[in-house]
Phi, psi and omega in degrees: 000144182262140179235147175234138182262128175254124182254125175243175180296326185273319187201170176253127183237131176261129180237132178290138178246117178248126180257108180250097184296323180297317178294320178297319178297318177297322178298315179297316180299318181292326177291324176294318178297316178297322178300314180293321182288339180271012182295332182290343178296323178296321178297319178297320179294325180292334181280345179272152179292146179089150182255002182297314180298321180295314181297317179296319180295317179296322177296320178295317180295323178298318176297318179300318179296317179298319178295317179296318177298319178298314180294322177294321177297316177299315180297316180298318181295327183269350176269338183284000000 
């Protein structure tokens, strides 16, 4: 088992770190599914007046994609 030490002003605490790639993969898959299922929110924003909501939504989705790509890269590196 792997341990990592966290040092605080008061004391040193050791916490076990468990890396479960299967659980992480399931998390990524569920986040991708949620991303796909939330596509209709953009359509709702487009039906409202003004483009501010659309721009904000697209920026948020772009961040979600970047996070998912990062996690997929991490997953790929640890499965190889």
